[in-house]
């Protein structure tokens, strides 16, 4: 690589190099010379990984930050370094200095627009199954549509009960407080729509945490525990021995 002295803006760049890393700011940290994986993301963040430690980087700098690649000083050349990366955090002025001794390999790749996180397969299948068997929630229930879009995101299922009232159903594998808060926001918004109001909520999950159940019931949201195997037709009560 040819050393330069300006802000570097690139696609995702992965470098395997023997390097030393020094962090200075609210705290100081030093990583001695060793072989590591360096990742420079398009959003400006820089991460330093080793071969161990699971998915967590040994050190990193979050955006907004700038990066310079400079020629080493005479002392750094004597120490065996070929170039110096200086990453500076623009908000805090913290610095991450990566001293490169040897670059083994590097690649650059434009990743394009990320489609975002896709729902867990079981959770998505639960939504599909419950929409098909909406009477699990009560006699006379009908499905209006799945993924009913609101201004703040899609409600898993919009249904109607036997009286024709609107029901917003939020589905999780494990129901926690965050899921109840999410459904609460949907209900507040949907109840402003005269064509839907009044809208009540159902929080449906394979497992609902006690704190989430307490919060949901306090807000008038009904909790329903879903049996995945029963919805799939694998659990036939007539075939049970007990």
Tab-separated table of C-alpha atoms in Angstrom:
chain	number	residue	atom	x	y	z
A	1	UNK	CA	0.000	0.000	0.000
A	2	UNK	CA	1.177	3.572	-0.689
A	3	UNK	CA	1.010	5.724	2.464
A	4	UNK	CA	-1.114	8.875	2.162
A	5	UNK	CA	-1.935	11.748	4.489
A	6	UNK	CA	-5.611	12.587	4.121
A	7	UNK	CA	-9.025	11.421	5.246
A	8	UNK	CA	-9.766	8.020	3.743
A	9	UNK	CA	-13.306	7.256	2.564
A	10	UNK	CA	-13.700	3.738	1.175
A	11	UNK	CA	-16.160	0.855	0.909
A	12	UNK	CA	-15.810	-1.825	3.559
A	13	UNK	CA	-12.125	-2.667	3.838
A	14	UNK	CA	-10.712	-5.703	5.635
A	15	UNK	CA	-6.998	-5.874	6.368
A	16	UNK	CA	-5.075	-8.731	7.992
A	17	UNK	CA	-1.936	-7.226	9.432
A	18	UNK	CA	0.685	-7.489	12.131
A	19	UNK	CA	0.073	-4.366	14.170
A	20	UNK	CA	0.240	-2.545	17.480
A	21	UNK	CA	-2.806	-0.605	18.713
A	22	UNK	CA	-2.958	2.302	21.162
A	23	UNK	CA	-6.156	3.988	22.342
A	24	UNK	CA	-6.136	7.372	24.088
A	25	UNK	CA	-9.103	9.304	25.440
A	26	UNK	CA	-11.337	8.805	28.476
A	27	UNK	CA	-9.157	5.762	29.105
A	28	UNK	CA	-5.946	4.379	27.661
A	29	UNK	CA	-5.409	0.904	26.228
A	30	UNK	CA	-2.508	-0.844	24.525
A	31	UNK	CA	-2.455	-3.936	22.320
A	32	UNK	CA	1.095	-5.265	21.744
A	33	UNK	CA	2.335	-6.230	18.304
A	34	UNK	CA	0.390	-9.224	16.927
A	35	UNK	CA	-1.506	-10.450	13.873
A	36	UNK	CA	-5.022	-9.002	13.783
A	37	UNK	CA	-7.990	-8.310	11.522
A	38	UNK	CA	-8.708	-4.620	10.894
A	39	UNK	CA	-12.092	-3.574	9.516
A	40	UNK	CA	-12.824	-0.105	8.159
A	41	UNK	CA	-16.530	0.253	7.414
A	42	UNK	CA	-18.138	2.646	4.967
A	43	UNK	CA	-19.805	4.507	7.850
A	44	UNK	CA	-16.322	5.444	9.112
A	45	UNK	CA	-16.091	3.044	12.029
A	46	UNK	CA	-12.868	1.120	12.602
A	47	UNK	CA	-12.705	-2.238	14.421
A	48	UNK	CA	-9.751	-4.327	15.586
A	49	UNK	CA	-10.365	-8.078	15.898
A	50	UNK	CA	-8.289	-11.014	17.070
A	51	UNK	CA	-8.833	-14.702	16.320
A	52	UNK	CA	-10.443	-15.214	19.732
A	53	UNK	CA	-12.892	-13.341	21.920
A	54	UNK	CA	-16.000	-14.318	19.978
A	55	UNK	CA	-17.612	-11.539	17.920
A	56	UNK	CA	-16.424	-8.602	20.038
A	57	UNK	CA	-13.597	-6.405	18.722
A	58	UNK	CA	-10.543	-5.857	20.913
A	59	UNK	CA	-10.840	-2.151	20.259
A	60	UNK	CA	-12.823	0.117	17.972
A	61	UNK	CA	-13.789	3.668	17.082
A	62	UNK	CA	-17.392	4.557	16.317
A	63	UNK	CA	-18.452	7.221	13.805
A	64	UNK	CA	-18.294	10.117	13.299
A	65	UNK	CA	-14.543	9.785	12.984
A	66	UNK	CA	-11.752	10.462	10.513
A	67	UNK	CA	-8.759	8.325	9.585
A	68	UNK	CA	-5.294	9.321	8.400
A	69	UNK	CA	-2.606	6.990	7.079
A	70	UNK	CA	0.873	8.472	7.554
A	71	UNK	CA	4.492	7.564	7.050
A	72	UNK	CA	6.125	6.437	10.301
A	73	UNK	CA	8.681	8.560	12.139
A	74	UNK	CA	12.343	7.515	12.227
A	75	UNK	CA	11.804	5.910	15.629
A	76	UNK	CA	8.751	4.015	14.366
A	77	UNK	CA	10.671	2.834	11.287
A	78	UNK	CA	13.397	1.546	13.578
A	79	UNK	CA	10.733	-0.307	15.559
A	80	UNK	CA	9.662	-2.064	12.359
A	81	UNK	CA	6.506	-0.116	11.424
A	82	UNK	CA	5.731	0.728	7.789
A	83	UNK	CA	2.720	3.015	8.264
A	84	UNK	CA	0.625	4.592	11.004
A	85	UNK	CA	-3.170	4.799	11.023
A	86	UNK	CA	-4.617	7.519	13.242
A	87	UNK	CA	-8.373	7.383	13.815
A	88	UNK	CA	-9.869	10.388	15.602
A	89	UNK	CA	-13.368	10.588	17.093
A	90	UNK	CA	-14.863	13.932	16.047
A	91	UNK	CA	-17.126	14.356	19.092
A	92	UNK	CA	-14.747	13.372	21.889
A	93	UNK	CA	-11.327	13.763	20.229
A	94	UNK	CA	-10.389	10.224	21.387
A	95	UNK	CA	-7.750	8.627	19.172
A	96	UNK	CA	-6.990	5.103	18.037
A	97	UNK	CA	-3.468	4.678	16.641
A	98	UNK	CA	-2.760	1.498	14.674
A	99	UNK	CA	0.918	0.959	13.916
A	100	UNK	CA	1.320	-1.435	10.969
A	101	UNK	CA	4.376	-3.671	10.791
A	102	UNK	CA	3.227	-6.025	8.025
A	103	UNK	CA	0.142	-6.308	5.826
A	104	UNK	CA	-0.636	-9.923	4.912
A	105	UNK	CA	-3.713	-9.287	2.785
A	106	UNK	CA	-6.513	-6.784	2.281
A	107	UNK	CA	-9.761	-6.537	0.380
A	108	UNK	CA	-12.258	-3.783	-0.399
A	109	UNK	CA	-15.882	-4.497	-1.181
A	110	UNK	CA	-18.956	-2.330	-1.699
A	111	UNK	CA	-21.773	-4.048	0.218
A	112	UNK	CA	-24.653	-1.953	-1.108
A	113	UNK	CA	-27.878	-1.198	0.743
A	114	UNK	CA	-28.607	-3.594	3.592
A	115	UNK	CA	-32.197	-4.937	3.592
A	116	UNK	CA	-32.297	-4.937	7.399
A	117	UNK	CA	-32.946	-7.658	9.902
A	118	UNK	CA	-35.312	-10.395	8.779
A	119	UNK	CA	-37.648	-11.777	11.411
A	120	UNK	CA	-36.745	-15.048	13.016
A	121	UNK	CA	-38.069	-17.933	10.953
A	122	UNK	CA	-40.146	-19.368	13.785
A	123	UNK	CA	-41.616	-15.949	14.615
A	124	UNK	CA	-42.532	-15.331	10.977
A	125	UNK	CA	-44.039	-18.833	10.772
A	126	UNK	CA	-46.033	-18.165	13.956
A	127	UNK	CA	-47.512	-15.092	12.286
A	128	UNK	CA	-48.449	-17.104	9.208
A	129	UNK	CA	-49.978	-19.944	11.234
A	130	UNK	CA	-51.921	-17.662	13.570
A	131	UNK	CA	-53.320	-15.713	10.623
A	132	UNK	CA	-54.552	-19.011	9.162
A	133	UNK	CA	-55.969	-20.151	12.515
A	134	UNK	CA	-57.041	-16.814	13.942
A	135	UNK	CA	-59.903	-18.514	15.806
A	136	UNK	CA	-57.171	-19.594	18.239
A	137	UNK	CA	-57.765	-16.147	19.762
A	138	UNK	CA	-61.518	-16.700	20.061
A	139	UNK	CA	-64.632	-17.918	18.261
A	140	UNK	CA	-65.726	-15.677	15.434
A	141	UNK	CA	-62.333	-14.009	14.932
A	142	UNK	CA	-61.325	-13.231	11.340
A	143	UNK	CA	-58.022	-12.087	9.830
A	144	UNK	CA	-58.155	-8.772	7.978
A	145	UNK	CA	-54.518	-8.849	6.895
A	146	UNK	CA	-50.980	-9.663	7.962
A	147	UNK	CA	-48.314	-6.969	8.273
A	148	UNK	CA	-50.849	-4.140	8.508
A	149	UNK	CA	-48.753	-1.045	7.861
A	150	UNK	CA	-48.861	1.965	10.164
A	151	UNK	CA	-46.787	5.141	10.112
A	152	UNK	CA	-44.383	3.616	12.638
A	153	UNK	CA	-44.167	0.086	11.291
A	154	UNK	CA	-46.250	-3.016	10.509
A	155	UNK	CA	-48.616	-4.654	12.975
A	156	UNK	CA	-48.201	-8.429	12.710
A	157	UNK	CA	-51.917	-9.149	12.266
A	158	UNK	CA	-54.997	-6.942	12.014
A	159	UNK	CA	-58.060	-9.003	12.912
A	160	UNK	CA	-61.715	-8.570	13.880
A	161	UNK	CA	-63.524	-10.291	16.721
A	162	UNK	CA	-67.037	-11.756	16.597
A	163	UNK	CA	-68.525	-8.285	17.218
A	164	UNK	CA	-66.575	-6.772	14.322
A	165	UNK	CA	-64.188	-4.780	16.517
A	166	UNK	CA	-60.573	-4.263	15.371
A	167	UNK	CA	-57.823	-6.301	17.050
A	168	UNK	CA	-54.098	-5.575	16.667
A	169	UNK	CA	-51.979	-8.667	17.278
A	170	UNK	CA	-48.254	-8.498	18.058
A	171	UNK	CA	-46.400	-11.835	17.869
A	172	UNK	CA	-43.113	-12.768	19.531
A	173	UNK	CA	-41.320	-16.008	20.309
A	174	UNK	CA	-40.510	-14.731	23.791
A	175	UNK	CA	-42.698	-11.878	24.892
A	176	UNK	CA	-40.942	-9.165	26.886
A	177	UNK	CA	-41.663	-5.623	27.970
A	178	UNK	CA	-40.257	-4.230	24.694
A	179	UNK	CA	-42.921	-6.120	22.746
A	180	UNK	CA	-45.685	-4.719	24.954
A	181	UNK	CA	-44.329	-1.185	24.476
A	182	UNK	CA	-44.244	-1.759	20.724
A	183	UNK	CA	-47.872	-2.903	20.640
A	184	UNK	CA	-48.887	0.031	22.869
A	185	UNK	CA	-47.449	2.481	20.328
A	186	UNK	CA	-49.333	0.768	17.503
A	187	UNK	CA	-52.598	0.898	19.464
A	188	UNK	CA	-52.211	4.597	20.270
A	189	UNK	CA	-51.736	5.378	16.590
A	190	UNK	CA	-54.429	3.044	15.236
A	191	UNK	CA	-57.037	4.367	17.643
A	192	UNK	CA	-56.711	7.782	15.982
A	193	UNK	CA	-58.086	6.214	12.776
A	194	UNK	CA	-61.867	6.497	12.848
A	195	UNK	CA	-62.202	3.590	10.401
A	196	UNK	CA	-60.447	1.251	12.864
A	197	UNK	CA	-61.235	2.591	16.339
A	198	UNK	CA	-61.772	1.243	18.855
A	199	UNK	CA	-58.755	-1.068	18.497
A	200	UNK	CA	-57.746	-3.461	21.268
A	201	UNK	CA	-54.533	-5.430	21.478
A	202	UNK	CA	-53.474	-9.048	21.779
A	203	UNK	CA	-49.887	-9.869	22.771
A	204	UNK	CA	-49.202	-13.410	21.533
A	205	UNK	CA	-46.020	-15.394	22.166
A	206	UNK	CA	-44.739	-18.875	22.870
A	207	UNK	CA	-43.547	-17.587	26.212
A	208	UNK	CA	-44.540	-14.362	27.986
A	209	UNK	CA	-42.389	-12.997	30.787
A	210	UNK	CA	-44.248	-12.192	34.031
A	211	UNK	CA	-43.288	-8.504	33.937
A	212	UNK	CA	-44.510	-8.220	30.338
A	213	UNK	CA	-47.814	-9.886	31.225
A	214	UNK	CA	-48.323	-7.518	34.158
A	215	UNK	CA	-47.642	-4.446	31.998
A	216	UNK	CA	-49.843	-5.697	29.150
A	217	UNK	CA	-52.806	-6.469	31.377
A	218	UNK	CA	-52.438	-3.107	33.114
A	219	UNK	CA	-52.831	-1.470	29.697
A	220	UNK	CA	-55.831	-3.572	28.719
A	221	UNK	CA	-53.863	-5.802	26.349
A	222	UNK	CA	-54.787	-9.489	26.345
A	223	UNK	CA	-51.954	-12.017	26.547
A	224	UNK	CA	-52.134	-15.317	24.666
A	225	UNK	CA	-49.534	-18.093	24.893
A	226	UNK	CA	-49.165	-19.832	21.535
A	227	UNK	CA	-48.491	-23.548	21.106
A	228	UNK	CA	-46.334	-23.745	17.983
A	229	UNK	CA	-46.817	-27.502	17.483
A	230	UNK	CA	-50.575	-27.237	17.919
A	231	UNK	CA	-50.756	-24.467	15.315
A	232	UNK	CA	-48.719	-26.625	12.937
A	233	UNK	CA	-51.130	-29.506	13.484
A	234	UNK	CA	-48.491	-31.675	15.130
A	235	UNK	CA	-50.211	-31.712	18.504
A	236	UNK	CA	-53.554	-33.496	18.079
A	237	UNK	CA	-55.397	-33.695	21.436
A	238	UNK	CA	-57.243	-36.851	20.273
A	239	UNK	CA	-53.952	-38.727	19.985
A	240	UNK	CA	-52.708	-37.854	23.475
A	241	UNK	CA	-52.405	-40.641	26.066
A	242	UNK	CA	-52.899	-38.135	28.901
